């Protein structure tokens, strides 16, 4: 059995969402996985955008074109993991992945989804699987923290 890693760090969570669960819409994703993935993705695009702006202001067309292509490729490559980690996050609070479409409700839909993403997941198993938080904490699984 693989030794659980209590805190893989931001890059570890990002790798888990992108490489291990690229198109996995089943199961649950805890808040740490979702928010570390979101933060790492935001940093990636912020760096690319900053380089793009530097290229434009310095009038370096080659750099601007390369960065624009990299941004486009990154967006295309990450669209599936963004949706999959979002659906698994909704599963953690015992909601269907179809609830993601609440974002189409003008003004309030995005706020509702954001609140759900901040909500702590259900303790124990739910209809979407085992509690990922307990799976990651070896002391809880083995009953050592009584």
PDB file of C-alpha atoms in Angstrom:
ATOM      1  CA  UNK A   1       0.000   0.000   0.000  1.00  0.00           C
ATOM      2  CA  UNK A   2       1.230   3.472  -0.886  1.00  0.00           C
ATOM      3  CA  UNK A   3       2.222   5.625   2.082  1.00  0.00           C
ATOM      4  CA  UNK A   4      -0.249   8.537   2.313  1.00  0.00           C
ATOM      5  CA  UNK A   5       1.260  11.984   2.054  1.00  0.00           C
ATOM      6  CA  UNK A   6      -0.415  14.347   4.501  1.00  0.00           C
ATOM      7  CA  UNK A   7       0.635  17.570   2.759  1.00  0.00           C
ATOM      8  CA  UNK A   8       2.076  17.209  -0.738  1.00  0.00           C
ATOM      9  CA  UNK A   9       2.310  21.006  -1.129  1.00  0.00           C
ATOM     10  CA  UNK A  10       0.859  23.249  -3.794  1.00  0.00           C
ATOM     11  CA  UNK A  11       2.792  21.707  -6.679  1.00  0.00           C
ATOM     12  CA  UNK A  12       2.026  18.197  -5.436  1.00  0.00           C
ATOM     13  CA  UNK A  13      -1.700  18.925  -5.371  1.00  0.00           C
ATOM     14  CA  UNK A  14      -1.451  20.495  -8.840  1.00  0.00           C
ATOM     15  CA  UNK A  15       0.354  17.435 -10.208  1.00  0.00           C
ATOM     16  CA  UNK A  16      -2.250  15.164  -8.628  1.00  0.00           C
ATOM     17  CA  UNK A  17      -5.101  17.062 -10.286  1.00  0.00           C
ATOM     18  CA  UNK A  18      -3.403  17.384 -13.673  1.00  0.00           C
ATOM     19  CA  UNK A  19      -1.534  14.103 -14.075  1.00  0.00           C
ATOM     20  CA  UNK A  20      -3.185  11.547 -11.760  1.00  0.00           C
ATOM     21  CA  UNK A  21      -6.794  12.750 -12.131  1.00  0.00           C
ATOM     22  CA  UNK A  22      -6.718  14.489 -15.531  1.00  0.00           C
ATOM     23  CA  UNK A  23     -10.244  13.478 -16.572  1.00  0.00           C
ATOM     24  CA  UNK A  24     -11.394  11.784 -13.380  1.00  0.00           C
ATOM     25  CA  UNK A  25     -14.900  12.999 -12.607  1.00  0.00           C
ATOM     26  CA  UNK A  26     -15.521  10.266 -10.012  1.00  0.00           C
ATOM     27  CA  UNK A  27     -14.687  10.424  -6.349  1.00  0.00           C
ATOM     28  CA  UNK A  28     -14.039  13.396  -4.137  1.00  0.00           C
ATOM     29  CA  UNK A  29     -11.486  16.212  -3.921  1.00  0.00           C
ATOM     30  CA  UNK A  30     -10.828  17.892  -0.611  1.00  0.00           C
ATOM     31  CA  UNK A  31     -10.535  21.657  -0.265  1.00  0.00           C
ATOM     32  CA  UNK A  32      -6.737  21.526  -0.094  1.00  0.00           C
ATOM     33  CA  UNK A  33      -6.530  19.774  -3.462  1.00  0.00           C
ATOM     34  CA  UNK A  34      -8.988  22.170  -5.108  1.00  0.00           C
ATOM     35  CA  UNK A  35      -7.569  25.421  -3.750  1.00  0.00           C
ATOM     36  CA  UNK A  36      -3.902  24.481  -4.211  1.00  0.00           C
ATOM     37  CA  UNK A  37      -4.686  23.484  -7.797  1.00  0.00           C
ATOM     38  CA  UNK A  38      -6.538  26.779  -8.327  1.00  0.00           C
ATOM     39  CA  UNK A  39      -3.687  28.809  -6.820  1.00  0.00           C
ATOM     40  CA  UNK A  40      -0.979  27.064  -8.857  1.00  0.00           C
ATOM     41  CA  UNK A  41      -3.014  27.512 -12.040  1.00  0.00           C
ATOM     42  CA  UNK A  42      -3.585  31.181 -11.242  1.00  0.00           C
ATOM     43  CA  UNK A  43       0.148  31.705 -10.651  1.00  0.00           C
ATOM     44  CA  UNK A  44       0.977  29.951 -13.931  1.00  0.00           C
ATOM     45  CA  UNK A  45      -1.345  32.191 -15.916  1.00  0.00           C
ATOM     46  CA  UNK A  46      -0.266  35.327 -14.016  1.00  0.00           C
ATOM     47  CA  UNK A  47       3.382  34.637 -14.903  1.00  0.00           C
ATOM     48  CA  UNK A  48       2.509  33.993 -18.555  1.00  0.00           C
ATOM     49  CA  UNK A  49       0.342  37.119 -18.685  1.00  0.00           C
ATOM     50  CA  UNK A  50       3.110  39.217 -17.105  1.00  0.00           C
ATOM     51  CA  UNK A  51       5.621  37.954 -19.673  1.00  0.00           C
ATOM     52  CA  UNK A  52       3.085  38.707 -22.406  1.00  0.00           C
ATOM     53  CA  UNK A  53       2.676  42.310 -21.163  1.00  0.00           C
ATOM     54  CA  UNK A  54       6.468  42.712 -20.928  1.00  0.00           C
ATOM     55  CA  UNK A  55       6.753  41.510 -24.516  1.00  0.00           C
ATOM     56  CA  UNK A  56       4.112  43.988 -25.677  1.00  0.00           C
ATOM     57  CA  UNK A  57       5.568  46.986 -23.823  1.00  0.00           C
ATOM     58  CA  UNK A  58       9.110  46.165 -24.956  1.00  0.00           C
ATOM     59  CA  UNK A  59       7.821  45.538 -28.488  1.00  0.00           C
ATOM     60  CA  UNK A  60       9.392  42.098 -28.648  1.00  0.00           C
ATOM     61  CA  UNK A  61       7.019  40.454 -31.109  1.00  0.00           C
ATOM     62  CA  UNK A  62       8.754  37.072 -30.971  1.00  0.00           C
ATOM     63  CA  UNK A  63       8.349  36.839 -27.166  1.00  0.00           C
ATOM     64  CA  UNK A  64       4.760  38.046 -27.363  1.00  0.00           C
ATOM     65  CA  UNK A  65       3.867  35.426 -29.974  1.00  0.00           C
ATOM     66  CA  UNK A  66       5.558  32.583 -28.074  1.00  0.00           C
ATOM     67  CA  UNK A  67       3.858  33.539 -24.797  1.00  0.00           C
ATOM     68  CA  UNK A  68       0.460  33.841 -26.512  1.00  0.00           C
ATOM     69  CA  UNK A  69       0.896  30.332 -27.915  1.00  0.00           C
ATOM     70  CA  UNK A  70       1.982  28.995 -24.498  1.00  0.00           C
ATOM     71  CA  UNK A  71      -1.039  30.617 -22.811  1.00  0.00           C
ATOM     72  CA  UNK A  72      -3.382  29.098 -25.371  1.00  0.00           C
ATOM     73  CA  UNK A  73      -1.843  25.633 -25.048  1.00  0.00           C
ATOM     74  CA  UNK A  74      -1.940  25.822 -21.239  1.00  0.00           C
ATOM     75  CA  UNK A  75      -5.604  26.880 -21.298  1.00  0.00           C
ATOM     76  CA  UNK A  76      -6.495  24.018 -23.638  1.00  0.00           C
ATOM     77  CA  UNK A  77      -4.502  21.486 -21.612  1.00  0.00           C
ATOM     78  CA  UNK A  78      -5.978  22.590 -18.269  1.00  0.00           C
ATOM     79  CA  UNK A  79      -9.656  22.933 -19.177  1.00  0.00           C
ATOM     80  CA  UNK A  80     -10.423  19.258 -18.457  1.00  0.00           C
ATOM     81  CA  UNK A  81      -8.554  19.153 -15.102  1.00  0.00           C
ATOM     82  CA  UNK A  82     -10.266  22.403 -14.058  1.00  0.00           C
ATOM     83  CA  UNK A  83     -13.686  20.857 -14.631  1.00  0.00           C
ATOM     84  CA  UNK A  84     -12.764  17.487 -13.143  1.00  0.00           C
ATOM     85  CA  UNK A  85     -11.344  18.886  -9.890  1.00  0.00           C
ATOM     86  CA  UNK A  86     -14.392  21.183  -9.631  1.00  0.00           C
ATOM     87  CA  UNK A  87     -16.801  18.265 -10.048  1.00  0.00           C
ATOM     88  CA  UNK A  88     -14.883  16.168  -7.512  1.00  0.00           C
ATOM     89  CA  UNK A  89     -14.924  19.149  -5.117  1.00  0.00           C
ATOM     90  CA  UNK A  90     -18.719  19.306  -5.445  1.00  0.00           C
ATOM     91  CA  UNK A  91     -18.857  15.561  -4.793  1.00  0.00           C
ATOM     92  CA  UNK A  92     -17.002  16.157  -1.513  1.00  0.00           C
ATOM     93  CA  UNK A  93     -19.959  18.198  -0.239  1.00  0.00           C
ATOM     94  CA  UNK A  94     -22.378  15.544  -1.573  1.00  0.00           C
ATOM     95  CA  UNK A  95     -23.537  17.560  -4.584  1.00  0.00           C
ATOM     96  CA  UNK A  96     -23.776  16.370  -8.160  1.00  0.00           C
ATOM     97  CA  UNK A  97     -21.238  17.659 -10.662  1.00  0.00           C
ATOM     98  CA  UNK A  98     -24.162  19.062 -12.631  1.00  0.00           C
ATOM     99  CA  UNK A  99     -24.435  21.720  -9.917  1.00  0.00           C
ATOM    100  CA  UNK A 100     -21.411  23.355 -11.573  1.00  0.00           C
ATOM    101  CA  UNK A 101     -23.863  24.839 -14.063  1.00  0.00           C
ATOM    102  CA  UNK A 102     -25.271  27.065 -11.324  1.00  0.00           C
ATOM    103  CA  UNK A 103     -22.656  29.527 -12.639  1.00  0.00           C
ATOM    104  CA  UNK A 104     -25.020  30.282 -15.517  1.00  0.00           C
ATOM    105  CA  UNK A 105     -27.350  32.071 -13.104  1.00  0.00           C
ATOM    106  CA  UNK A 106     -26.408  35.733 -13.551  1.00  0.00           C
ATOM    107  CA  UNK A 107     -24.666  37.432 -10.614  1.00  0.00           C
ATOM    108  CA  UNK A 108     -25.455  34.906  -7.872  1.00  0.00           C
ATOM    109  CA  UNK A 109     -24.465  31.640  -9.585  1.00  0.00           C
ATOM    110  CA  UNK A 110     -20.737  32.210  -9.264  1.00  0.00           C
ATOM    111  CA  UNK A 111     -21.130  33.288  -5.648  1.00  0.00           C
ATOM    112  CA  UNK A 112     -23.089  30.127  -4.823  1.00  0.00           C
ATOM    113  CA  UNK A 113     -20.418  27.961  -6.465  1.00  0.00           C
ATOM    114  CA  UNK A 114     -17.663  29.808  -4.599  1.00  0.00           C
ATOM    115  CA  UNK A 115     -19.440  29.231  -1.280  1.00  0.00           C
ATOM    116  CA  UNK A 116     -19.737  25.524  -2.108  1.00  0.00           C
ATOM    117  CA  UNK A 117     -16.031  25.359  -2.946  1.00  0.00           C
ATOM    118  CA  UNK A 118     -15.219  26.867   0.467  1.00  0.00           C
ATOM    119  CA  UNK A 119     -17.582  24.512   2.320  1.00  0.00           C
ATOM    120  CA  UNK A 120     -15.974  21.708   4.305  1.00  0.00           C
ATOM    121  CA  UNK A 121     -16.578  18.279   2.818  1.00  0.00           C
ATOM    122  CA  UNK A 122     -18.814  15.658   4.370  1.00  0.00           C
ATOM    123  CA  UNK A 123     -17.198  13.575   7.099  1.00  0.00           C
ATOM    124  CA  UNK A 124     -17.085   9.893   6.268  1.00  0.00           C
ATOM    125  CA  UNK A 125     -18.269   8.250   3.089  1.00  0.00           C
ATOM    126  CA  UNK A 126     -21.016   9.723   0.944  1.00  0.00           C
ATOM    127  CA  UNK A 127     -22.595   8.573  -2.325  1.00  0.00           C
ATOM    128  CA  UNK A 128     -19.469   9.672  -4.242  1.00  0.00           C
ATOM    129  CA  UNK A 129     -16.885   7.775  -2.215  1.00  0.00           C
ATOM    130  CA  UNK A 130     -14.774   7.741   0.915  1.00  0.00           C
ATOM    131  CA  UNK A 131     -13.732  10.902   2.745  1.00  0.00           C
ATOM    132  CA  UNK A 132     -10.467  11.994   1.042  1.00  0.00           C
ATOM    133  CA  UNK A 133      -9.403  13.893   4.156  1.00  0.00           C
ATOM    134  CA  UNK A 134      -9.410  10.746   6.273  1.00  0.00           C
ATOM    135  CA  UNK A 135      -7.605   8.805   3.542  1.00  0.00           C
ATOM    136  CA  UNK A 136      -4.773  11.347   3.651  1.00  0.00           C
ATOM    137  CA  UNK A 137      -4.374  11.373   7.442  1.00  0.00           C
ATOM    138  CA  UNK A 138      -2.749   8.109   8.590  1.00  0.00           C
ATOM    139  CA  UNK A 139      -3.395   8.789  12.284  1.00  0.00           C
ATOM    140  CA  UNK A 140      -7.143   9.002  11.708  1.00  0.00           C
ATOM    141  CA  UNK A 141      -7.212   5.855   9.587  1.00  0.00           C
ATOM    142  CA  UNK A 142      -5.270   3.790  12.083  1.00  0.00           C
ATOM    143  CA  UNK A 143      -7.211   5.186  15.067  1.00  0.00           C
ATOM    144  CA  UNK A 144      -4.123   6.585  16.798  1.00  0.00           C
ATOM    145  CA  UNK A 145      -5.601  10.007  17.547  1.00  0.00           C
ATOM    146  CA  UNK A 146      -8.211   8.954  20.112  1.00  0.00           C
TER     147      UNK A 146
END
